XYZ file of C-alpha atoms in Angstrom:
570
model
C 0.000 0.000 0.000
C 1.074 3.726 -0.404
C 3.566 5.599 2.285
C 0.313 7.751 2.679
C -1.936 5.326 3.462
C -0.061 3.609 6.393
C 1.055 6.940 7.460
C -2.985 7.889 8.071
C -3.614 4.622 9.368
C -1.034 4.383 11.928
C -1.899 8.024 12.979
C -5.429 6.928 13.725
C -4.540 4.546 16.093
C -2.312 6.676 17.814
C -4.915 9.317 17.805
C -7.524 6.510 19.470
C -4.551 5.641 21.940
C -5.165 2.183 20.098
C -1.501 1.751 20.044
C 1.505 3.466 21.750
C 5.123 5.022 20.538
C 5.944 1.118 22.550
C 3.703 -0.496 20.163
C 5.378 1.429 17.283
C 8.563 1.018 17.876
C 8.276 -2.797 18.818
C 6.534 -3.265 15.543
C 9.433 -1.557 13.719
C 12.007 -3.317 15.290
C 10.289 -6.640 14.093
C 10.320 -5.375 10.507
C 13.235 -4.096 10.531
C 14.551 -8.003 11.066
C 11.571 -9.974 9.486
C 10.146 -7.875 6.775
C 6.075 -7.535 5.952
C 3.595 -4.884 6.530
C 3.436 -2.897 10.037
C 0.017 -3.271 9.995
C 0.115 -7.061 9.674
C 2.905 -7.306 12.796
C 0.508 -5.106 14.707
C -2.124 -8.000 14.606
C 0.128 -10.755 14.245
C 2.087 -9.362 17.720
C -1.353 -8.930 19.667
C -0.831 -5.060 19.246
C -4.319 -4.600 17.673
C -7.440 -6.959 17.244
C -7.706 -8.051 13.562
C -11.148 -6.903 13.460
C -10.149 -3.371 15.070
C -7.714 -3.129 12.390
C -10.223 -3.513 9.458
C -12.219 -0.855 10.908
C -8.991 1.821 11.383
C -8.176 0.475 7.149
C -11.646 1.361 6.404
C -11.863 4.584 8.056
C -8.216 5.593 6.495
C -9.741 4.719 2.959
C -13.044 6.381 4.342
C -15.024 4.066 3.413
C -16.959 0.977 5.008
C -15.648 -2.658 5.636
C -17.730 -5.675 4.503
C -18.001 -8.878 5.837
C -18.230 -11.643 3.400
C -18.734 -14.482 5.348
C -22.201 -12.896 5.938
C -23.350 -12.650 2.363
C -24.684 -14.880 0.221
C -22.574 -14.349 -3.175
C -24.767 -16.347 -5.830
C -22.367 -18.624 -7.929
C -23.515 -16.789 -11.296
C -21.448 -13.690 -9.333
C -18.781 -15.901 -8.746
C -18.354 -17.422 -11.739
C -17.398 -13.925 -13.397
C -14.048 -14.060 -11.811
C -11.957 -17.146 -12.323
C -9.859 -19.038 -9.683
C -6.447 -17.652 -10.984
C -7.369 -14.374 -10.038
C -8.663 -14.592 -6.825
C -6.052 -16.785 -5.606
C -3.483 -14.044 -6.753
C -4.866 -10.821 -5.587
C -6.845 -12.002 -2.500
C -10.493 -10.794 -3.708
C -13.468 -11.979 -4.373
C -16.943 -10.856 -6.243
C -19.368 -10.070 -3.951
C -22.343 -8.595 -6.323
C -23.324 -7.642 -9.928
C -25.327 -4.682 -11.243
C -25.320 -3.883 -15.105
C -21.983 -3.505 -16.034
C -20.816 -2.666 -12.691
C -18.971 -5.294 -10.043
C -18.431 -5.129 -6.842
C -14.912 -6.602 -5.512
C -14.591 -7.357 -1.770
C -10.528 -7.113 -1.542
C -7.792 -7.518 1.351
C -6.304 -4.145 -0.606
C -8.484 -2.332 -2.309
C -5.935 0.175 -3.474
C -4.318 -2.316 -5.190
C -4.756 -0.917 -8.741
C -3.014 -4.180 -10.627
C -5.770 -6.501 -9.204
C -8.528 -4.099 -9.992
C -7.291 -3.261 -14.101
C -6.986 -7.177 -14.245
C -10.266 -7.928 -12.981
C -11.611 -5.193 -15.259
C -9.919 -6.864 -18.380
C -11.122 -10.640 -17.664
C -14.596 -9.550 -16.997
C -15.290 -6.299 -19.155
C -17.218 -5.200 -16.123
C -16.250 -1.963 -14.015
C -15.064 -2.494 -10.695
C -15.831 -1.283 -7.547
C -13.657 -2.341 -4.973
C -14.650 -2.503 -0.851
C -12.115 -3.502 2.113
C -12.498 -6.915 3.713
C -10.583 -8.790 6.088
C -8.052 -11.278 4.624
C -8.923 -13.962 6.931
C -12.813 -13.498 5.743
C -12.223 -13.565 1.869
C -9.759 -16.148 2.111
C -12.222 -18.178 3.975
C -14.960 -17.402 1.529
C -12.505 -18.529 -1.647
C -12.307 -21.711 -0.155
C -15.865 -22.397 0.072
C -17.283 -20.445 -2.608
C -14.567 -22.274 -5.049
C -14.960 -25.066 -3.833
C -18.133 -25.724 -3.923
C -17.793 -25.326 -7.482
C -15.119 -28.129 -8.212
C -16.884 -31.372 -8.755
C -16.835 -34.652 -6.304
C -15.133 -37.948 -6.320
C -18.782 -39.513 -8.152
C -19.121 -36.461 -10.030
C -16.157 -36.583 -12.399
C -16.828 -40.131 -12.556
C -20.205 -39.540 -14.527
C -18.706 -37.206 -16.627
C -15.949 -39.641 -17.880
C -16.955 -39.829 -21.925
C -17.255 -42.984 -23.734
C -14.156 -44.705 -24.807
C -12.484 -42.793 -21.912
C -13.810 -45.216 -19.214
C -11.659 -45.903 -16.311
C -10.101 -49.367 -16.805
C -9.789 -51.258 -13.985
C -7.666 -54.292 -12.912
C -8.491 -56.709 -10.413
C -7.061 -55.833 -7.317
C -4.977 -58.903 -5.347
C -3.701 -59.649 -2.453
C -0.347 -58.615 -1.289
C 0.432 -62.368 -1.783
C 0.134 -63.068 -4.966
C 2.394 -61.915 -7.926
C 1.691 -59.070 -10.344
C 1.396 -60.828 -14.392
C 0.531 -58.010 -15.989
C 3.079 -54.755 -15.336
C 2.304 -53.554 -18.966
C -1.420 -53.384 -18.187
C -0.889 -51.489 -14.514
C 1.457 -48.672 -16.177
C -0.980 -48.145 -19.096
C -4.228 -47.816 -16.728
C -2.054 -45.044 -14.282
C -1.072 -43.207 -17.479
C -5.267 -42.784 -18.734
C -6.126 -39.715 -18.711
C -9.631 -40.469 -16.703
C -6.890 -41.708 -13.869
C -5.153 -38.628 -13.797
C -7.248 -36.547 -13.843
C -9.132 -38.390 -11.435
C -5.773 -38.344 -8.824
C -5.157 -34.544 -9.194
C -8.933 -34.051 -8.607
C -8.655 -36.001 -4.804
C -4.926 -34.240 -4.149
C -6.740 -31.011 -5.082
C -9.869 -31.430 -2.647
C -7.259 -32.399 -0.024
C -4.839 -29.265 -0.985
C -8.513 -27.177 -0.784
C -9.662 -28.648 2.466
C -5.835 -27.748 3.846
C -5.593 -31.170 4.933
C -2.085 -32.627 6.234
C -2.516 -36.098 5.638
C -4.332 -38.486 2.749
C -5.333 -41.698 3.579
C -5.906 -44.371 0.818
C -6.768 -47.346 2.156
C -8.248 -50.731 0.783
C -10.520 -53.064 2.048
C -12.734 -56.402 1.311
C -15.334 -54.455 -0.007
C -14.479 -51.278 -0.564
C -12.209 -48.544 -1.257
C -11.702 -45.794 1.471
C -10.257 -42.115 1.347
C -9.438 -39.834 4.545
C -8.596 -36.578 4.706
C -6.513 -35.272 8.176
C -7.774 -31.737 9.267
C -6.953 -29.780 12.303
C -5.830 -33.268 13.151
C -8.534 -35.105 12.773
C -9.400 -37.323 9.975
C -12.389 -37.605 8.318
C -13.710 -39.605 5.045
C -14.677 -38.006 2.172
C -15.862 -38.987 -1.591
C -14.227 -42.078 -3.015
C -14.126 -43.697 -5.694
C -15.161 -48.173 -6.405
C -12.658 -50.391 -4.991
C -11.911 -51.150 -8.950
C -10.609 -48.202 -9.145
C -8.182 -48.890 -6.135
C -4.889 -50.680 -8.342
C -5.430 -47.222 -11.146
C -5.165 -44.802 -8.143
C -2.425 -46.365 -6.511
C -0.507 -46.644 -9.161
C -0.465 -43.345 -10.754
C 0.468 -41.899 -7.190
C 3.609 -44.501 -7.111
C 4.182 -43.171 -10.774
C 3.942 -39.654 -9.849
C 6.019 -40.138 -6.620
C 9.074 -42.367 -8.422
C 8.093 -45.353 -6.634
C 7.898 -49.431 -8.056
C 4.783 -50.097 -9.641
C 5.742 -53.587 -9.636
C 6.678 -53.572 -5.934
C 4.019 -54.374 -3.569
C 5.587 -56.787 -0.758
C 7.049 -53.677 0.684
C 6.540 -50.325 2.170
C 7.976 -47.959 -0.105
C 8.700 -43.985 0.427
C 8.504 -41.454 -2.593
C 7.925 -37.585 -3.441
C 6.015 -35.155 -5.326
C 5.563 -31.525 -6.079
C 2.165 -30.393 -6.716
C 2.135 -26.412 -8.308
C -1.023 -24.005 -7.290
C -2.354 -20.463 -7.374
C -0.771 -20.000 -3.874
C 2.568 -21.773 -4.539
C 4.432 -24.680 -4.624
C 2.913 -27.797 -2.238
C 4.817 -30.560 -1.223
C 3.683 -34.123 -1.099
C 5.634 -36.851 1.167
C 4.091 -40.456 -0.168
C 4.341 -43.834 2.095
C 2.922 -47.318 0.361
C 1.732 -50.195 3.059
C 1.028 -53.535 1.945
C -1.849 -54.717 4.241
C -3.844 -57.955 3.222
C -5.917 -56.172 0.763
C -3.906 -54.336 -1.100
C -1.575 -50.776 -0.461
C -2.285 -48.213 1.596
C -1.222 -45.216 0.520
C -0.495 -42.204 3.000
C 0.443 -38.277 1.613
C 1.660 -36.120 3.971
C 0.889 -32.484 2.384
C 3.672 -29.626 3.138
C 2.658 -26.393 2.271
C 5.879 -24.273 1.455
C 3.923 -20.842 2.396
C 4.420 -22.697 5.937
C 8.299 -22.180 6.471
C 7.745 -18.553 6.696
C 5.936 -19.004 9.347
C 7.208 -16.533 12.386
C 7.159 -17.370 16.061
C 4.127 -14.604 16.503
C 1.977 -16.801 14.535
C 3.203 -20.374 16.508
C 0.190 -18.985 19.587
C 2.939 -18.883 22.387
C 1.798 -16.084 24.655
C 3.976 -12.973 24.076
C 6.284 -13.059 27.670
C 7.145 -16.590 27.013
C 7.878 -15.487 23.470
C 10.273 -12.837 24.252
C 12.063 -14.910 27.059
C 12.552 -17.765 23.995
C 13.674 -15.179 21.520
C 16.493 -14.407 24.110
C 17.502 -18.262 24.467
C 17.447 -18.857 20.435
C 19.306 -15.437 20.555
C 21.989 -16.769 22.205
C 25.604 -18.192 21.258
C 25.365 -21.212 22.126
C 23.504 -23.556 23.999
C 20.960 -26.535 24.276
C 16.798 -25.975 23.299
C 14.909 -28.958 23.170
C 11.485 -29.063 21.557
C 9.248 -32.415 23.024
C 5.775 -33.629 22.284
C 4.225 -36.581 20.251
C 4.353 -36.885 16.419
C 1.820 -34.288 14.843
C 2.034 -31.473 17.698
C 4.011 -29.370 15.237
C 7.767 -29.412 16.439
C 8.565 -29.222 13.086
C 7.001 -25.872 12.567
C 8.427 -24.193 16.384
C 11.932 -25.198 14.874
C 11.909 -23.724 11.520
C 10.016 -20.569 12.780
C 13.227 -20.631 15.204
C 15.944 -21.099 12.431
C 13.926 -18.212 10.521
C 14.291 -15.620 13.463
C 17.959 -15.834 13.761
C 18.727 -16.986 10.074
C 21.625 -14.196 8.785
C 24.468 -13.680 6.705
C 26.791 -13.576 9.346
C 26.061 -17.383 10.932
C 26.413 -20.528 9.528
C 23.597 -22.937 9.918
C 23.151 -26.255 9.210
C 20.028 -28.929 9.617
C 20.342 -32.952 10.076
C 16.430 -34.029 9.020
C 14.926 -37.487 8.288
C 13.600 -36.221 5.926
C 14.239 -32.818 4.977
C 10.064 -31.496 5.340
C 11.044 -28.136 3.817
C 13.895 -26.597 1.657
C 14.737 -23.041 3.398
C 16.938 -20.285 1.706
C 19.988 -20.080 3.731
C 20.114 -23.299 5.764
C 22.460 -25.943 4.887
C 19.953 -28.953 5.139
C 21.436 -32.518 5.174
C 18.775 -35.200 4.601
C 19.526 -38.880 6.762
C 20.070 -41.693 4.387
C 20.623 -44.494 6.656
C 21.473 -46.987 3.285
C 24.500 -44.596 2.746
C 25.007 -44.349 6.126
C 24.232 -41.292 6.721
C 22.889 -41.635 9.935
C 22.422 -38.464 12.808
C 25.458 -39.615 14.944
C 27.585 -39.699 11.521
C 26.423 -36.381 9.819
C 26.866 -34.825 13.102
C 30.237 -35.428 13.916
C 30.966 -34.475 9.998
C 29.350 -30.935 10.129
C 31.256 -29.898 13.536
C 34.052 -29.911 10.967
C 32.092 -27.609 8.741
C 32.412 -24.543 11.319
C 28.643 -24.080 12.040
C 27.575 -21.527 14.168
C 23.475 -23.168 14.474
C 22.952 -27.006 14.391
C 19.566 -28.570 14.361
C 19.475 -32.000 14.853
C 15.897 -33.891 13.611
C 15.498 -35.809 16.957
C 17.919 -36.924 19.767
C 17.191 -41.360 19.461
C 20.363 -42.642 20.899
C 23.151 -41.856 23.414
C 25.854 -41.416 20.646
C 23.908 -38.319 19.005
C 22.886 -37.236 22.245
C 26.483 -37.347 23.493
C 28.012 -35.030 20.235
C 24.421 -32.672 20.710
C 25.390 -31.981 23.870
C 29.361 -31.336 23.191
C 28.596 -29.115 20.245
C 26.260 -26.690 22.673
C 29.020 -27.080 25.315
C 31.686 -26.015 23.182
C 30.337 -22.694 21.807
C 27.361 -23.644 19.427
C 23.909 -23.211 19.243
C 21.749 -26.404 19.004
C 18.311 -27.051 18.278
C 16.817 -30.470 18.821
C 13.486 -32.777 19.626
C 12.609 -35.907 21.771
C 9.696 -37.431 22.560
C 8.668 -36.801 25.842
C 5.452 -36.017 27.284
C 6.424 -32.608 28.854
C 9.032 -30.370 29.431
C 11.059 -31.779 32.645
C 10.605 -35.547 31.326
C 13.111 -34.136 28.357
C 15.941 -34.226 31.355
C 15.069 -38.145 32.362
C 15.092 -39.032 29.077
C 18.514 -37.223 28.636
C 19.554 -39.495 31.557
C 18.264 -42.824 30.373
C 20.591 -41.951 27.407
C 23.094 -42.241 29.691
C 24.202 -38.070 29.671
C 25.858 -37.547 32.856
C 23.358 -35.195 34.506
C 26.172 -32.448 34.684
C 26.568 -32.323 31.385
C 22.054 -31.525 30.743
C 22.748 -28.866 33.084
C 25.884 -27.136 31.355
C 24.339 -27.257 28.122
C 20.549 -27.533 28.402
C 18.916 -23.876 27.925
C 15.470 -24.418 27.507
C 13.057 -27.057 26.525
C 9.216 -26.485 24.802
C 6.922 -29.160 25.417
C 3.779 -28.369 22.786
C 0.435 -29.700 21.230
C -1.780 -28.263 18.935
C -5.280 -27.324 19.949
C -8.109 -26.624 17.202
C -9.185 -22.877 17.408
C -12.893 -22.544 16.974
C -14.365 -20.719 14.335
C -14.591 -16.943 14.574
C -17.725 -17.400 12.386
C -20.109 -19.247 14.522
C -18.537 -20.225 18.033
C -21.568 -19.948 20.654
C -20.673 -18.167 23.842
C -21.552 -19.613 27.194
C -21.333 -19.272 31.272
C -19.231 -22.011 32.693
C -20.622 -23.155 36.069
C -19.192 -22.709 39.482
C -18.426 -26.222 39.635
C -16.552 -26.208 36.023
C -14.490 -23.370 37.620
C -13.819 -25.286 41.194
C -12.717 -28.156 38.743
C -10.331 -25.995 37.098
C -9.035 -24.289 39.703
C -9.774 -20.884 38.579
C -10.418 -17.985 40.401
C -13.665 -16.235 41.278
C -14.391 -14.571 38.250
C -17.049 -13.599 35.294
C -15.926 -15.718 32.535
C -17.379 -16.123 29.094
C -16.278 -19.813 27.306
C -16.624 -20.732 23.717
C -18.049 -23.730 22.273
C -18.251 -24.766 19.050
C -20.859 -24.826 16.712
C -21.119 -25.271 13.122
C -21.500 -22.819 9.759
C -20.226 -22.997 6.074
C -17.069 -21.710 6.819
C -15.672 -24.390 8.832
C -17.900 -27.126 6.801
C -19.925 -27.662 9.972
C -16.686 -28.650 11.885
C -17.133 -25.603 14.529
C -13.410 -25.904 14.052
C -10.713 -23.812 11.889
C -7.384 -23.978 12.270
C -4.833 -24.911 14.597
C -2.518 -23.240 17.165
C 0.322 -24.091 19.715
C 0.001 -24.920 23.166
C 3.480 -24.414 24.936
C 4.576 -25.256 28.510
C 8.049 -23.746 28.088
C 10.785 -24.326 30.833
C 13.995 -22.059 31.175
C 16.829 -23.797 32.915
C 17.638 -21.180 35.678
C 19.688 -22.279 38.693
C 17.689 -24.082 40.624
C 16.322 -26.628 37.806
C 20.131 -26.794 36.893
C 21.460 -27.424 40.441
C 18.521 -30.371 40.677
C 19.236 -31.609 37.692
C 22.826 -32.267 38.428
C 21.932 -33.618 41.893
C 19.633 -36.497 39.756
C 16.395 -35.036 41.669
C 13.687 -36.740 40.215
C 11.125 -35.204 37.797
C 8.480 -34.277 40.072
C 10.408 -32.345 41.656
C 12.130 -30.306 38.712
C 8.301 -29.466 37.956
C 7.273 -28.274 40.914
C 10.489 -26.021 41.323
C 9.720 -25.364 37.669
C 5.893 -24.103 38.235
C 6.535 -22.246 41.319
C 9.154 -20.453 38.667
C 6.737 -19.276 36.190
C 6.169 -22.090 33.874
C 2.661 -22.645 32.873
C 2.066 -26.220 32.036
C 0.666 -27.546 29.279
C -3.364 -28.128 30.526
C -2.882 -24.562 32.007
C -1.881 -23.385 28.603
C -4.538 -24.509 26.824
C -6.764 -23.115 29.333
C -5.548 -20.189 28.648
C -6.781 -20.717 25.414
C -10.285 -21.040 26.621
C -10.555 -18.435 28.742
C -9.319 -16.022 25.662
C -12.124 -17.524 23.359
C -9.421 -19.413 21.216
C -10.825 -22.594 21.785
C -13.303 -24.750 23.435
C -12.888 -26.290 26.885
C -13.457 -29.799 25.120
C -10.596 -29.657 22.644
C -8.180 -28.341 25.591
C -8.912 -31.422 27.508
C -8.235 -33.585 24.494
C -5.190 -31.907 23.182
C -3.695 -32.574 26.621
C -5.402 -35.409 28.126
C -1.554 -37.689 28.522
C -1.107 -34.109 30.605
């Protein structure tokens, strides 16, 4: 947007003692290191409400902000502007009067989008400010909606293009026809019938396909917020066609079915390049197939948008900060570890230090980072690649995941002798990442020398903005929780377009974050157990995770059911 613009904007927050010359210059600094828009690191930081912040862009533009998850845009409106463009320019068409259009747009001063929109439609544009969240939201369903099903693409398959299919066997019994197998993934009803479920996945911003086999029939599941949930699928015919062009398109064996197999593919959309991690399973009907989606947008992810409250934040940015050092990140598969480290490496990746990863596998390729992938065939296992890059003077190490007392053993040197090192375990909180340390045999000395900090995390499902339902929790709730006497308003879900009756959308972190000060280190080195590290640890500050997530709650982020599921091993 123009320097005038944000000038006017940022003075009418000031003016409304919305923000302070604090806020500001906070907000600047962050910039100043990170890039973006200081309007966008006002709301990501908690500086301003997102929906305060539409109203200030509004007023600035002097005009009125529209919310389009409220209106009912009929599809012959939609249908004016194609996919392409609203993907690009972050818009959507909200209405149609003769020859005029009305655009709801994240920047409506964007005149690029606008002359485009003109051009493809011949229609005159009239552009109105909208939240980004909002039209996003509304793309997704709008455009959706309008991209056939699973059954429906299947009708439309003309004669002489039928899907062949080929009698599915048993992982017992041998393949006699290969030729028949690569011709059937190569049909064009077959591709186009794969892109069409990798695209409803990619839509539905699922993490994970599932495409499994049975006796009778064929079964797709799509992971969302972590959960999984089935969706369209096609015959069990169509199960040997489906599976094959995915081993095709991910450079695995078509003819190999006895054993698991591991492949790779790159999918290219409006919003960028998506990653696809494949995984084949014999079972005793046939493959499985697993996809585990990566979105590339996601490795420019900062630690404001991870949901770690802002105190704890700035005490973390201070450990990653420093020179050298220890900082564990624990929690099951799935609770996003993957996603706290990366946002780490982002915050301190410069020019002036030398960082290198150690990943099985490498989830995401990041400009700057020297990323060695674990190939345990080539031996190229963690212990090996470790001891090879501490000849490589690094300055930043991040290690995939501490399994065995010989990686744990050069980890812990490397932070000891003047580098920075970032690694995981699974552990189901923070102070169980020091016994595990010790049944790796670490001399407890040693954790307490080197160990800086250590996240324990989950991911909770945020409710949707759209439709969450507000509600008094009961005296007793609050006794149960331990909470004090207080007027509290809780959030539970509901169910609306916009999060396909879920009552869910999105996910966010959950951190119980402890900072080895003193005490934890002197208890650590005198093998107190770990009871009693989290004890010392709580009276200290650190919140743990169930009292995180209620946290969550309280602030309308989520409901009190998906806290208590998120962090029910807690």
């Amino acid at each position: 947007m123009r320097r005038g613009f944000s000038t006017t904007l940022i003075d009418l927050l000031k003016k409304d003692q919305v923000i302070s010359e604090d806020d500001i210059a906070e907000s600047q600094k962050i910039r100043e290191q990170d890039g973006g828009k200081l309007e966008d690191i006002l709301v990501n930081n908690g500086f301003v409400e997102s929906e305060n912040m539409l109203s200030y862009r509004a007023l600035a533009l002097e005009t009125v902000p529209i919310h389009v998850s409220t209106l009912k845009i009929p599809d012959s409106v939609i249908d004016l502007v194609p996919m392409d463009l609203v993907s690009k320019h972050k818009l959507i068409p909200v209405s149609q009067h003769g020859d005029i259009i009305t655009v709801a747009m994240a920047n409506p001063l964007d005149i690029d989008a606008i002359d485009e929109v003109e051009k493809r439609t011949n229609l005159h544009v009239i552009p109105m400010i909208s939240s980004k969240e909002e039209i996003e939201n509304s793309i997704k369903l709008k455009y959706k909606s309008s991209r056939e099903s699973v059954s429906e693409y299947l009708k439309k398959v003309k004669p002489g293009e039928e899907l062949q299919t080929i009698q599915d066997e048993s992982i017992d019994t041998e393949i006699s026809d290969l030729a028949s197998l690569e011709r059937l993934a190569e049909d064009a009803p077959v591709i186009g019938l794969v892109d069409l479920i990798i695209r409803q996945a990619i839509d539905e911003e699922a993490s994970d396909v599932h495409i499994e086999v049975y006796q009778d029939r064929l079964r797709i599941r799509f992971r969302v917020d972590g959960i999984l949930h089935e969706v369209d699928s096609p015959p069990k015919q169509l199960h040997a066609a489906v599976v094959s062009r995915i081993k095709i398109m991910s450079n695995m064996d078509i003819a190999e079915r006895r054993v698991p197999q591991d492949g790779r593919l790159k999918i290219r959309t409006d919003n960028g390049n998506v990653n696809l991690r494949v995984s084949s399973l014999p079972t005793a009907f046939g493959e499985k197939i697993v996809m585990r989606i990566a979105d590339e947008s996601t490795t420019s992810l900062g630690l404001e948008q991870l949901g770690m409250p802002k105190d704890v934040q700035d005490k973390y940015i201070e450990s990653i900060e420093s020179p050298y050092g220890m900082i564990l990140v624990t929690g099951p598969t799935g609770s996003g570890k993957t996603s706290t480290l990366y946002a780490s490496l982002n915050r301190i990746n410069k020019t002036d230090v030398n960082i290198i990863t150690i990943e099985d596998p490498v989830e995401y390729l990041i400009s700057g980072l020297n990323q060695v992938e674990i190939n345990h065939k080539a031996g190229r296992t963690f212990p090996s690649v470790l001891r090879s890059i501490l000849r490589q003077d690094p300055d930043i190490i991040m290690v995939g995941e501490i399994r065995d007392f010989e990686t744990a053993e050069l980890a812990v040197e490397a932070a000891l002798t003047g580098h920075l090192v970032f690694s995981t375990l699974h552990t189901n909180n923070a102070p169980s990442a020091i016994s595990r340390l010790l049944d790796l045999d670490v001399q407890p000395f040693l954790i307490s020398a080197s160990v800086t900090c250590v996240i324990a995390q989950r991911l909770v499902r945020k409710l949707c903005p759209n439709c969450k339902k507000p509600y008094k929790p009961s005296r007793e709730v609050l006794d149960r929780l331990k909470l004090p006497k207080k007027d509290y308003t809780f959030y539970e879900k509901n169910g609306c377009s916009i999060c396909d009756d879920k009552g869910y959308k999105g996910r966010t972190g959950v951190y119980e974050v402890m900072f080895m000060d003193d005490e934890i280190r002197e208890l650590t080195s005198s093998l107190k157990d770990v009871k009693t590290i989290q004890q010392v640890a709580i009276r200290n500050g650190m919140r743990t995770l169930r009292q995180a997530a209620l946290d969550k709650v309280i602030d309308g982020i989520t409901s009190l059911e998906e806290a208590f599921r998120a962090t029910s091993d807690h």
